Amino acid sequence: AAKVEVPNVKALRDLMDDVRSKLVSGIACLAAVDGDKVQLIIAVSKDLQTRFTAPQLIKDVAAEVGGSGGGRPDMAQAGGTNPAGIDAAFAKLRSLIGG
């Protein structure tokens, strides 16, 4: 899980695509802030999708930043309005996956 600085949401998705290409097994979460808005993306490797799906995780994680989202089993995206909640969102993700 990492907070990154990117110019827009497309750049955040492109960065996550790069992370996913190097992720053999695991779950990745990127967050970016633009003013008072937060964008989150979660990716789940194929081998872990029987235990976790990205939409399932993003729902609970995004709640920490005052948002919601959805997506495919391998990748989900959410928006929120509470940038101060990013650390809590990352902590929520860790607790959901047992880390």
Coordinates of C-alpha atoms in Angstrom, one line a residue:
A1 CA 0.0 0.0 0.0
A2 CA 1.4 3.4 -1.0
K3 CA 0.3 7.0 -1.4
V4 CA 1.6 8.3 -4.7
E5 CA 1.6 11.6 -6.5
V6 CA 0.2 11.4 -10.0
P7 CA -1.4 14.1 -12.2
N8 CA -4.7 12.3 -12.8
V9 CA -6.6 9.0 -12.3
K10 CA -5.4 7.6 -15.7
A11 CA -1.8 8.0 -14.5
L12 CA -2.8 6.2 -11.2
R13 CA -4.3 3.3 -13.3
D14 CA -1.2 3.2 -15.5
L15 CA 1.0 3.0 -12.4
M16 CA -1.1 0.2 -11.0
D17 CA -0.8 -1.7 -14.3
D18 CA 3.0 -1.4 -13.9
V19 CA 2.8 -2.7 -10.3
R20 CA 0.5 -5.6 -11.4
S21 CA 2.9 -6.6 -14.1
K22 CA 5.6 -7.2 -11.4
L23 CA 3.3 -8.7 -8.8
V24 CA 3.6 -12.5 -8.9
S25 CA 1.4 -13.1 -5.9
G26 CA -0.1 -10.4 -3.6
I27 CA -2.4 -7.5 -3.1
A28 CA -1.4 -3.9 -4.0
C29 CA -3.2 -0.7 -3.1
L30 CA -2.3 2.8 -4.5
A31 CA -3.9 6.1 -3.3
A32 CA -3.6 9.5 -4.8
V33 CA -5.0 12.8 -3.5
D34 CA -6.2 15.7 -5.7
G35 CA -7.3 18.6 -3.5
D36 CA -10.1 17.2 -1.3
K37 CA -10.6 14.0 -3.4
V38 CA -9.0 10.6 -3.0
Q39 CA -8.6 7.9 -5.6
L40 CA -7.8 4.3 -4.5
I41 CA -7.0 1.3 -6.7
I42 CA -6.6 -2.2 -5.4
A43 CA -5.2 -5.1 -7.4
V44 CA -5.4 -8.8 -6.4
S45 CA -3.2 -11.4 -8.1
K46 CA -5.1 -14.3 -9.7
D47 CA -3.8 -16.9 -7.2
L48 CA -5.5 -15.0 -4.3
Q49 CA -8.8 -14.3 -5.9
T50 CA -10.4 -17.4 -4.3
R51 CA -9.8 -15.7 -0.9
F52 CA -10.0 -12.0 -1.8
T53 CA -11.5 -10.0 -4.7
A54 CA -10.7 -6.4 -5.4
P55 CA -14.3 -5.2 -5.3
Q56 CA -14.8 -6.9 -1.9
L57 CA -11.7 -5.2 -0.5
I58 CA -12.2 -1.7 -2.0
K59 CA -15.7 -1.4 -0.5
D60 CA -14.4 -1.6 3.1
V61 CA -11.1 0.3 2.4
A62 CA -12.9 3.1 0.5
A63 CA -15.3 3.7 3.5
E64 CA -12.2 4.9 5.4
V65 CA -11.8 7.8 3.0
G66 CA -15.6 8.5 2.7
G67 CA -16.1 6.8 -0.6
S68 CA -17.1 3.7 -2.4
G69 CA -16.1 1.9 -5.6
G70 CA -16.1 -1.3 -7.5
G71 CA -14.5 -3.2 -10.3
R72 CA -13.4 -6.6 -11.5
P73 CA -12.1 -9.5 -9.3
D74 CA -8.5 -8.5 -10.2
M75 CA -8.7 -4.7 -9.9
A76 CA -11.1 -2.2 -8.4
Q77 CA -11.2 1.6 -8.1
A78 CA -12.8 3.9 -5.6
G79 CA -13.1 7.6 -5.0
G80 CA -13.5 9.4 -1.7
T81 CA -13.7 12.8 -0.1
N82 CA -11.5 12.4 3.1
P83 CA -7.8 12.5 2.3
A84 CA -7.0 12.3 6.0
G85 CA -8.4 8.8 6.0
I86 CA -5.7 7.2 3.8
D87 CA -3.6 5.8 6.6
A88 CA -6.8 4.3 8.1
A89 CA -7.7 2.9 4.7
F90 CA -4.3 1.2 4.4
A91 CA -4.7 -0.2 8.0
K92 CA -8.1 -1.5 7.1
L93 CA -6.7 -3.3 4.1
R94 CA -4.0 -4.9 6.2
S95 CA -6.6 -6.1 8.8
L96 CA -8.8 -7.5 6.0
I97 CA -6.0 -9.6 4.5
G98 CA -4.5 -10.5 7.8
G99 CA -1.3 -8.5 7.4

